Every structure is written in C-alpha cells, then in structure tokens.
Coordinates of C-alpha atoms in Angstrom, one line a residue:
X1 CA -81.3 -93.9 131.3
X2 CA -82.7 -96.8 129.7
X3 CA -86.7 -97.9 131.0
X4 CA -87.2 -101.6 132.5
X5 CA -90.6 -103.1 131.2
X6 CA -93.1 -103.7 133.6
X7 CA -91.1 -101.3 136.0
X8 CA -92.3 -98.2 137.7
X9 CA -89.1 -96.8 138.2
X10 CA -86.2 -96.5 135.3
X11 CA -82.6 -97.5 135.7
X12 CA -79.2 -96.6 136.0
X13 CA -76.9 -97.9 132.9
X14 CA -75.6 -100.2 135.1
X15 CA -78.9 -101.7 135.6
X16 CA -79.8 -100.1 139.4
X17 CA -83.0 -98.4 139.9
X18 CA -83.3 -95.2 141.6
X19 CA -84.1 -96.6 145.2
X20 CA -81.3 -99.3 144.9
X21 CA -79.0 -96.9 144.4
X22 CA -79.5 -94.6 147.3
X23 CA -79.9 -97.6 149.3
X24 CA -76.6 -99.0 147.8
X25 CA -74.7 -95.4 148.2
X26 CA -75.6 -95.2 152.0
X27 CA -74.6 -98.7 152.7
X28 CA -71.3 -97.5 151.0
X29 CA -70.8 -94.4 152.9
X30 CA -71.3 -95.7 155.9
X31 CA -68.9 -98.8 155.5
X32 CA -66.6 -96.1 154.6
X33 CA -66.8 -94.7 157.3
X34 CA -65.3 -98.3 158.8
X35 CA -62.4 -98.4 156.4
X36 CA -61.1 -95.5 156.8
X37 CA -60.7 -95.8 161.0
X38 CA -58.9 -99.2 159.9
X39 CA -56.4 -97.6 157.5
X40 CA -55.8 -94.6 159.9
X41 CA -54.6 -96.9 162.1
X42 CA -52.9 -99.0 159.9
X43 CA -50.9 -96.5 157.8
X44 CA -50.7 -93.8 159.9
X45 CA -48.6 -92.4 163.1
X46 CA -49.3 -95.4 165.4
X47 CA -48.4 -98.0 163.0
X48 CA -45.0 -95.9 162.0
X49 CA -44.2 -95.9 165.7
X50 CA -44.9 -99.0 166.4
X51 CA -41.9 -100.0 163.5
X52 CA -39.3 -97.6 164.9
X53 CA -40.0 -96.7 168.4
X54 CA -41.5 -100.5 169.4
X55 CA -39.6 -102.8 167.3
X56 CA -36.3 -99.8 166.5
X57 CA -35.9 -101.1 162.8
X58 CA -33.3 -98.6 161.0
X59 CA -34.0 -96.1 158.1
X60 CA -33.2 -98.5 155.5
X61 CA -35.1 -101.7 157.2
X62 CA -38.3 -99.3 158.0
X63 CA -38.3 -98.1 154.0
X64 CA -38.6 -101.8 153.2
X65 CA -41.2 -103.0 155.6
X66 CA -43.3 -99.9 154.0
X67 CA -42.6 -100.9 150.4
X68 CA -43.9 -104.3 151.7
X69 CA -47.6 -104.1 151.1
X70 CA -47.4 -101.7 147.8
X71 CA -45.0 -104.7 146.4
X72 CA -48.5 -107.3 146.5
X73 CA -49.9 -104.7 143.9
X74 CA -49.3 -107.3 141.7
X75 CA -52.1 -109.1 142.2
X76 CA -54.3 -106.7 140.7
X77 CA -53.6 -108.6 137.9
X78 CA -54.4 -112.0 138.7
X79 CA -58.4 -110.6 140.5
X80 CA -58.7 -108.5 136.9
X81 CA -58.4 -112.2 135.3
X82 CA -60.5 -114.4 137.2
X83 CA -63.4 -110.8 137.3
X84 CA -63.6 -110.6 134.1
X85 CA -63.7 -114.3 133.5
X86 CA -66.9 -114.9 136.0
X87 CA -68.6 -111.4 135.8
X88 CA -68.8 -111.3 139.4
X89 CA -66.7 -108.7 141.6
X90 CA -68.5 -109.1 145.1
X91 CA -67.7 -112.4 146.0
X92 CA -63.9 -112.0 145.3
X93 CA -64.2 -108.8 147.6
X94 CA -66.4 -110.3 150.1
X95 CA -63.9 -113.0 150.8
X96 CA -60.4 -111.9 150.5
X97 CA -60.4 -108.4 151.2
X98 CA -62.4 -109.6 154.7
X99 CA -59.2 -111.5 155.4
X100 CA -57.3 -108.6 154.1
X101 CA -58.4 -106.8 156.4
X102 CA -58.5 -109.2 159.7
X103 CA -54.6 -110.0 158.9
X104 CA -53.6 -106.8 160.8
X105 CA -54.8 -109.2 164.2
X106 CA -50.6 -110.5 163.4
X107 CA -49.3 -107.2 163.6
X108 CA -51.8 -107.3 167.2
X109 CA -50.1 -110.4 168.2
X110 CA -46.4 -108.9 168.1
X111 CA -45.6 -108.8 172.0
X112 CA -46.8 -111.9 171.6
X113 CA -44.3 -113.3 169.2
X114 CA -40.8 -111.3 170.5
X115 CA -41.0 -114.0 173.6
X116 CA -41.4 -116.8 171.2
X117 CA -39.4 -116.0 168.0
X118 CA -37.1 -112.4 169.0
X119 CA -37.6 -109.3 168.0
X120 CA -36.0 -110.3 164.3
X121 CA -38.4 -113.0 164.0
X122 CA -40.9 -110.8 164.9
X123 CA -40.5 -108.1 162.7
X124 CA -40.1 -110.9 159.7
X125 CA -43.8 -111.8 161.2
X126 CA -45.5 -108.9 160.9
X127 CA -43.6 -107.7 157.1
X128 CA -45.0 -111.4 156.1
X129 CA -48.5 -111.0 157.2
X130 CA -48.2 -106.8 155.8
X131 CA -47.8 -108.2 152.1
X132 CA -50.0 -111.3 152.8
X133 CA -52.7 -109.0 153.9
X134 CA -52.5 -106.0 150.8
X135 CA -52.1 -109.3 148.3
X136 CA -55.7 -110.0 149.7
X137 CA -55.9 -107.3 149.1
X138 CA -55.5 -106.6 145.2
X139 CA -56.8 -110.1 144.5
X140 CA -60.2 -109.6 145.7
X141 CA -60.4 -105.4 146.0
X142 CA -59.9 -105.2 142.0
X143 CA -63.4 -105.5 140.9
X144 CA -64.4 -103.0 143.4
X145 CA -64.2 -100.0 141.1
X146 CA -65.5 -101.7 138.2
X147 CA -69.2 -102.7 141.0
X148 CA -69.3 -98.9 141.8
X149 CA -68.8 -97.5 138.8
X150 CA -72.5 -99.4 137.6
X151 CA -73.7 -97.9 141.2
X152 CA -72.8 -94.6 141.1
X153 CA -73.8 -92.2 138.5
X154 CA -72.2 -90.7 136.1
X155 CA -73.0 -86.6 137.0
X156 CA -72.7 -87.1 140.9
X157 CA -69.6 -89.5 140.7
X158 CA -67.3 -86.5 141.9
X159 CA -69.6 -85.2 144.6
X160 CA -70.9 -88.3 145.4
X161 CA -66.8 -89.4 146.3
X162 CA -65.9 -86.1 147.8
X163 CA -68.9 -86.1 150.3
X164 CA -68.0 -90.2 151.7
X165 CA -63.8 -88.6 151.3
X166 CA -64.7 -85.8 153.8
X167 CA -66.9 -88.7 156.4
X168 CA -64.5 -90.9 156.4
X169 CA -62.3 -88.2 157.4
X170 CA -63.6 -87.6 160.1
X171 CA -63.6 -91.2 161.2
X172 CA -59.8 -91.2 160.6
X173 CA -59.4 -88.2 162.4
X174 CA -61.1 -89.3 165.4
X175 CA -59.5 -93.1 165.1
X176 CA -55.9 -91.2 165.0
X177 CA -56.2 -88.8 168.0
X178 CA -57.5 -91.9 170.3
X179 CA -54.7 -94.3 169.4
X180 CA -52.1 -91.7 169.6
X181 CA -53.9 -90.8 172.7
X182 CA -53.6 -94.0 174.0
X183 CA -49.7 -94.9 172.4
X184 CA -48.1 -91.9 174.7
X185 CA -50.4 -92.5 177.8
X186 CA -48.5 -95.6 178.0
X187 CA -45.5 -94.7 176.6
X188 CA -45.9 -97.2 173.4
X189 CA -45.6 -100.3 175.8
X190 CA -46.7 -103.8 173.6
X191 CA -50.7 -104.2 175.1
X192 CA -51.0 -100.8 173.6
X193 CA -50.4 -102.1 170.4
X194 CA -52.1 -105.0 170.8
X195 CA -54.9 -103.3 171.0
X196 CA -55.0 -100.8 168.4
X197 CA -54.4 -102.7 165.7
X198 CA -57.1 -106.1 167.3
X199 CA -59.6 -102.4 167.0
X200 CA -58.2 -101.8 163.8
X201 CA -58.9 -105.2 162.5
X202 CA -62.4 -106.0 163.6
X203 CA -62.4 -101.8 161.7
X204 CA -61.4 -103.1 158.6
X205 CA -64.3 -106.4 158.3
X206 CA -66.8 -104.2 159.4
X207 CA -66.1 -102.0 156.5
X208 CA -66.2 -105.1 154.3
X209 CA -69.2 -107.2 156.1
X210 CA -71.3 -103.6 155.4
X211 CA -71.7 -104.3 151.6
X212 CA -73.3 -107.7 152.6
X213 CA -76.6 -106.3 151.7
X214 CA -75.9 -104.4 148.8
X215 CA -76.6 -106.0 145.4
X216 CA -74.3 -107.3 142.2
X217 CA -75.0 -106.9 138.8
X218 CA -73.2 -109.9 137.7
X219 CA -71.7 -108.4 134.1
X220 CA -72.1 -111.4 131.7
X221 CA -68.9 -113.0 131.1
X222 CA -66.7 -112.7 127.9
X223 CA -68.1 -115.5 125.4
X224 CA -64.4 -115.4 124.4
X225 CA -62.8 -115.8 127.7
X226 CA -59.8 -113.1 128.8
X227 CA -56.0 -114.7 129.4
X228 CA -54.0 -113.8 131.7
X229 CA -51.8 -112.2 128.7
X230 CA -55.2 -110.2 127.6
X231 CA -54.9 -109.0 131.0
X232 CA -51.9 -108.3 131.2
X233 CA -51.1 -106.5 127.6
X234 CA -54.9 -104.6 127.3
X235 CA -53.6 -101.5 128.7
X236 CA -50.5 -100.8 127.2
X237 CA -51.7 -100.1 123.8
X238 CA -54.3 -98.0 124.1
X239 CA -51.6 -94.3 124.2
X240 CA -53.8 -92.2 126.9
X241 CA -53.2 -95.5 129.5
X242 CA -49.3 -95.4 129.3
X243 CA -48.9 -91.6 129.1
X244 CA -51.0 -91.0 132.6
X245 CA -49.3 -94.7 133.5
X246 CA -46.1 -92.4 133.3
X247 CA -46.2 -89.2 134.5
X248 CA -47.8 -91.4 137.6
X249 CA -45.5 -93.8 138.1
X250 CA -42.5 -90.9 138.3
X251 CA -45.0 -88.3 141.0
X252 CA -45.7 -91.8 143.2
X253 CA -42.3 -92.3 143.4
X254 CA -41.4 -88.9 144.8
X255 CA -44.7 -89.2 147.0
X256 CA -44.2 -92.5 148.3
X257 CA -40.3 -91.3 149.5
X258 CA -41.4 -87.8 150.9
X259 CA -44.3 -89.9 152.2
X260 CA -42.8 -92.9 154.3
X261 CA -40.1 -90.5 156.0
X262 CA -42.1 -87.8 157.6
X263 CA -42.9 -89.5 160.8
X264 CA -39.5 -90.7 161.2
X265 CA -38.3 -87.0 160.2
X266 CA -40.9 -86.3 163.1
X267 CA -40.2 -88.4 165.6
X268 CA -36.4 -88.1 165.4
X269 CA -35.1 -86.1 168.2
X270 CA -33.7 -82.6 168.1
X271 CA -30.1 -83.6 169.0
X272 CA -30.0 -85.7 165.6
X273 CA -31.6 -82.3 163.9
X274 CA -35.0 -84.3 163.6
X275 CA -38.5 -82.6 165.4
X276 CA -38.6 -84.3 168.6
X277 CA -42.4 -84.7 168.9
X278 CA -44.2 -86.7 170.3
X279 CA -47.7 -89.3 168.5
X280 CA -49.6 -87.0 170.3
X281 CA -48.0 -83.8 168.4
X282 CA -47.3 -85.5 165.3
X283 CA -50.3 -86.7 164.7
X284 CA -52.1 -83.4 165.5
X285 CA -49.7 -81.3 162.9
X286 CA -48.5 -84.2 160.1
X287 CA -52.0 -86.3 160.3
X288 CA -55.4 -84.2 162.4
X289 CA -54.9 -80.9 160.4
X290 CA -54.1 -81.5 156.7
X291 CA -57.6 -84.2 157.1
X292 CA -59.9 -81.3 158.9
X293 CA -57.9 -78.6 155.9
X294 CA -59.1 -81.8 153.2
X295 CA -62.5 -82.8 155.5
X296 CA -64.1 -79.3 154.3
X297 CA -62.6 -79.0 151.0
X298 CA -63.0 -82.2 149.8
X299 CA -66.4 -82.1 148.1
X300 CA -65.2 -78.6 146.5
X301 CA -62.7 -81.1 144.8
X302 CA -65.5 -83.3 143.2
X303 CA -67.1 -80.6 142.2
X304 CA -64.3 -79.4 140.5
X305 CA -64.2 -82.6 138.4
X306 CA -67.6 -82.1 137.2
X307 CA -66.8 -78.5 136.3
X308 CA -64.1 -78.3 134.8
X309 CA -63.0 -82.2 134.3
X310 CA -60.3 -84.4 135.7
X311 CA -57.7 -83.1 134.9
X312 CA -57.8 -79.5 135.4
X313 CA -57.8 -80.8 139.5
X314 CA -54.8 -82.9 138.7
X315 CA -52.9 -80.0 137.1
X316 CA -54.1 -77.6 140.5
X317 CA -53.1 -80.5 143.0
X318 CA -50.0 -81.7 141.3
X319 CA -48.4 -77.8 141.1
X320 CA -49.1 -77.3 144.8
X321 CA -47.8 -80.7 145.5
X322 CA -44.6 -79.7 144.1
X323 CA -43.8 -77.0 146.5
X324 CA -44.8 -79.7 149.8
X325 CA -41.0 -80.6 149.7
X326 CA -39.5 -77.6 149.7
X327 CA -41.1 -76.6 153.5
X328 CA -39.8 -79.6 154.6
X329 CA -36.8 -78.6 153.8
X330 CA -37.3 -76.0 155.6
X331 CA -38.1 -77.1 159.1
X332 CA -36.1 -77.3 161.8
X333 CA -35.5 -76.7 165.2
X334 CA -34.0 -74.2 166.8
X335 CA -30.6 -75.2 168.3
X336 CA -27.0 -72.5 169.2
X337 CA -26.6 -70.1 166.2
X338 CA -30.2 -70.4 164.4
X339 CA -33.5 -70.0 165.1
X340 CA -36.9 -72.6 164.9
X341 CA -38.7 -73.2 162.7
X342 CA -41.3 -75.3 163.9
X343 CA -44.3 -72.9 163.2
X344 CA -43.5 -74.3 159.7
X345 CA -45.4 -77.5 160.2
X346 CA -48.9 -76.8 160.5
X347 CA -48.5 -73.6 157.8
X348 CA -47.2 -77.1 155.5
X349 CA -49.6 -79.1 156.9
X350 CA -52.1 -77.2 156.2
X351 CA -52.0 -76.4 152.9
X352 CA -51.2 -80.5 151.9
X353 CA -54.5 -80.9 153.3
X354 CA -56.7 -77.3 151.2
X355 CA -55.1 -78.8 147.4
X356 CA -53.7 -82.6 147.7
X357 CA -57.4 -83.7 147.5
X358 CA -57.5 -82.6 143.8
X359 CA -55.2 -85.5 143.5
X360 CA -56.8 -87.7 144.8
X361 CA -60.6 -87.0 143.9
X362 CA -59.1 -87.2 140.1
X363 CA -57.0 -90.5 140.9
X364 CA -60.3 -92.2 142.4
X365 CA -62.8 -90.4 139.1
X366 CA -60.1 -91.7 136.4
X367 CA -60.9 -95.4 137.6
X368 CA -64.4 -95.4 137.6
X369 CA -65.2 -93.0 134.4
X370 CA -62.1 -92.5 132.8
X371 CA -60.5 -96.1 131.7
X372 CA -63.1 -97.8 128.6
X373 CA -66.1 -100.5 130.0
X374 CA -64.2 -103.3 127.9
X375 CA -62.1 -104.9 130.1
X376 CA -61.9 -102.1 132.9
X377 CA -60.7 -104.2 135.4
X378 CA -57.7 -104.7 133.2
X379 CA -57.2 -100.9 133.7
X380 CA -58.1 -101.0 136.7
X381 CA -55.6 -103.5 138.0
X382 CA -52.7 -102.2 135.7
X383 CA -53.3 -99.4 137.0
X384 CA -53.3 -100.1 140.5
X385 CA -49.9 -102.1 140.3
X386 CA -48.6 -98.9 138.4
X387 CA -49.4 -96.7 142.0
X388 CA -47.9 -100.0 144.1
X389 CA -44.8 -100.9 142.5
X390 CA -44.2 -97.2 142.2
X391 CA -44.7 -96.6 145.8
X392 CA -43.2 -100.0 146.5
X393 CA -39.5 -98.6 144.1
X394 CA -40.3 -94.7 146.1
X395 CA -40.3 -96.3 149.9
X396 CA -37.5 -98.7 149.2
X397 CA -35.5 -95.9 147.4
X398 CA -36.4 -93.3 150.4
X399 CA -34.9 -95.7 152.7
X400 CA -31.9 -96.5 150.9
X401 CA -31.8 -92.7 150.4
X402 CA -31.3 -92.3 154.1
X403 CA -29.3 -94.5 155.2
X404 CA -26.5 -93.4 152.6
X405 CA -26.8 -89.6 153.4
X406 CA -26.7 -90.7 156.9
X407 CA -23.5 -92.3 156.5
X408 CA -22.3 -89.2 154.5
X409 CA -23.4 -86.8 156.1
X410 CA -19.8 -85.4 157.8
X411 CA -18.9 -85.2 154.1
X412 CA -20.6 -82.5 152.9
X413 CA -18.5 -79.3 152.0
X414 CA -21.1 -77.1 153.4
X415 CA -24.4 -77.7 154.9
X416 CA -26.4 -75.2 157.9
X417 CA -26.0 -76.2 161.5
X418 CA -30.0 -78.0 161.6
X419 CA -29.3 -80.3 158.1
X420 CA -30.6 -83.9 158.8
X421 CA -30.7 -86.6 156.3
X422 CA -34.0 -86.3 156.1
X423 CA -34.1 -83.3 154.9
X424 CA -31.8 -84.6 151.4
X425 CA -34.2 -87.2 151.1
X426 CA -36.7 -84.4 150.6
X427 CA -34.9 -83.0 148.3
X428 CA -34.4 -85.7 146.1
X429 CA -38.4 -85.5 146.4
X430 CA -38.5 -82.8 145.3
X431 CA -36.9 -82.8 142.2
X432 CA -38.8 -85.8 141.0
X433 CA -41.4 -84.2 140.9
X434 CA -40.6 -81.0 139.4
X435 CA -39.2 -83.1 136.7
X436 CA -42.5 -85.6 136.4
X437 CA -44.9 -82.3 135.9
X438 CA -42.2 -80.6 133.7
X439 CA -42.0 -83.2 131.2
X440 CA -45.0 -85.3 131.5
X441 CA -48.1 -83.7 132.7
X442 CA -48.8 -81.9 129.7
X443 CA -49.1 -85.1 127.1
X444 CA -51.7 -86.9 129.6
X445 CA -55.2 -86.5 126.6
X446 CA -57.5 -86.4 130.4
X447 CA -61.0 -83.8 130.4
X448 CA -59.8 -80.6 131.9
X449 CA -57.9 -77.6 130.5
X450 CA -58.7 -75.1 133.1
X451 CA -55.5 -73.7 134.4
X452 CA -54.3 -74.5 138.2
X453 CA -54.7 -70.1 139.2
X454 CA -58.6 -70.5 138.1
X455 CA -58.8 -73.8 140.0
X456 CA -57.6 -72.1 143.1
X457 CA -59.8 -69.3 142.4
X458 CA -62.7 -71.0 142.2
X459 CA -62.0 -73.9 145.0
X460 CA -62.0 -70.7 147.2
X461 CA -65.0 -68.7 146.0
X462 CA -66.9 -72.3 146.9
X463 CA -65.9 -72.6 149.9
X464 CA -66.1 -69.1 151.6
X465 CA -69.6 -68.3 149.4
X466 CA -71.2 -72.2 150.5
X467 CA -69.3 -70.9 154.5
X468 CA -71.7 -67.9 153.9
X469 CA -74.7 -69.3 152.9
X470 CA -74.7 -72.0 154.9
X471 CA -74.8 -68.9 158.0

C-alpha cells in the first residue's frame, strides 16, 4: 500500500482507503443478491420451460435462441474501446447494464405479443430483445472487472468472491424455487411468465442501482488514445492469453452443449426417452441441489486459489467436469426390460455442485488478477468474447446435433431401449471436453502446480474441519 499525504488512512493500490473498500464491498455483495435472482430466473428452468413448453420451440430453434445472448459478446470490444479512452467504467456500466436488465420486460410482455403478432412473431421479438439486452450488458459491463480489480485487495480476492458467490447462490435458490412452484401451480400459463420476468427485470435493475453509492477512482486516460484495432489485437500478442483462450474456447463449447440441453432432456416425456420431470422437480434436482453444494463449498474453492493458485483449482474442476456428461449419458427412466436410473440424477448434480466452483472461481480470479494492468479491459473483452462465441457455437451446434440425432435414431445398428438423441449429444460433449483437457490444459502458463487429487483432499478437509470447528 502507498501512503496518502495528509490522510489518517493508507490506500490500496487502486486508490481506495480501507474504510472505502469495506463500504464498497458491502454494496457489491448486497447487489449480487438481487443480480443472482435476475440470472436465476432468466437463465434457469423457468426460461427453458418458457421456450419449450409455452412457446413450443423445437430443439434447433431452442439452441439458436439460447445462442442469441452469447452472440452479443462482440460488444465487449466496443465497450473496452470506450473505457480505455475515457478511463471511466462506472457511467457506462450504470446506464447500459441497467438497460440490459429492463429489456427483460419484453419477454414479460409475450402473452400480449402473442395476441398481435402470433407465435412466430413473438419468438422473433423475444430473440431480438435477448440479443439487444446481451449487447448492452457486454458494452456496459466490460469495465466492471477493471473497476473491481481496483477495489478488491489481491490477498482476499479468492475468499471474497467465494463468499459473495455463496450469498448469491442462496438468492438464486430461493428465486428458482418460488418461480418453479408458480409455473407448475398455474400450469405454465402466460400471466405467470409475465410476472416472473417482470420481477426478474426489477431485481436486475436493483442490482445495478446499488452500485450508485460506490465511488469510482478514475484511471488516467492514456495520452496516446488506443484505436479499435489496438483493442482487438493487443491481447492476442500475449502467448499466455492465446493458450488460455484456446483451452477455454474448446471447453466452453462442450459446457454449452451439455448445459443448454439438460432442461429439454428433463422436460421430455418418458415415452420419448426423456426424464419426464416437472419444472419443480427439475429445479430441485438440476438447480437447487447443486447450488446448495456450491454455496457450501465456494469459499473453500476461493481459499484453494489463494493457497495454491488458479491453475490448481481449474485443473481439479476441469477433471471433475470431464466426467459429468457420462453421468447424463447413463440417466434414464424405467421401462419394459430395463431399470430406472433416475437415482443417478441427484448424485451427479450434487457432485457437479461440489466441483464446478473450481472452474468458476478460477475464471473470475483470472480476469481480476492474471491479466496485465495496462489495457486490462482489452484482455477482459477478448476473454469474454472467446467465452461468448464459444457458448454460441456450443448451443447452436447442440441444437443442430439434437435435431439430426433425433431424425436418425432408427438407423443406429444397436442401441439400448432407453437411448434418446439427448444422450448422443452429451456423448459428443464428453469427447470435446476430454480432448480440450488432454491436448491444451497443460500448456496454460497459470500459477498453480498442485495436482487434482491433493486439491480434492484439501477441499474435503477444509469443508469438514471447518464444520467441526463451527460445532
């Protein structure tokens, strides 16, 4: 820390005093409680049910709709350009990300839209609003990571974001349970979706408005103003960034393929070899259970990063994630001549909730602390675009594959009686995930050489030893 002349307090490298940091962290944590509720409703089972059961889109269109948001990640570059030239992130963040949240009032108006423009017209308006909303979030949100990196002290970054994630997950769980109960109670009628998406928009706006009391310490705008070409090119000159991006792009394609089609597989009737679950059952098994696990262990994964480095946490999380599509490939309901393996669902999702935070926490830490300080928004923008375009590719490819596999299931020479086209989609995701880890992971020059087994042991010891101490 550097001293400030005439001040009784010292300041962090970002220009904040300890009291200012504590004040800011309280609002950042509280804001995420509302933000988590927004994301729980707009990305969870309620939105999947809205598309598949209310608007009745097929797998191909479902995949394309889910890809609309990630496609808007290109606007991160434009946001980086503005932030780098001005040295300010807060004004852009406040205006555009608030707009991003309020645009979810368009999906909320779908019951009215259906009356005037029909189902196809309503679908296209929903897609357009999702894309514009995501574009506003990308444009306005690029400076958030830079802003947070000046506020959150490096020694506590892992633990702080782990604690923040825990509180957000509890908010997500509460929101998802309430929304799922409403959707099932009223059989997915239009007014229910209108109500929950309106609530989501308001919660999302509250999240951003809670940043108003937080002061931004303006960074000095560079004398040599960056051009858009520099913003686009600078990160790719860094060998570390190229290697990390190659791995994350490939892995994210696989994560998107699996993640986008878990809900359709759960909602599909048993006669079509789906799991035949209601929205409440799907929420309980696919969302609530893993997020309870995640809320429990996220601070521990933050401590893993502080103790062993981000690559150690990412390695352990990625190795566990490789096995997850296999669990889903074995899941099926009972029928003539074969048993019911639905018991595997809670086991697999609980396992995911315990291990995936290693990936999430490592990626958040990388954006805060691993990228160079100079032109950091350019690195953040490129990082988010890689993730966004890969997610777009994964969800789009998943929709194409699901449609193709469904049409050609009868031509397979041998298949179990319970096999569905979704099982084959999960199998492709497994192969991509495995290939990314085998061929690309070891080349990433991140901090952390501790092996996955040692990390798992440390996580279990940390979780249960702290529980014993608490009791």
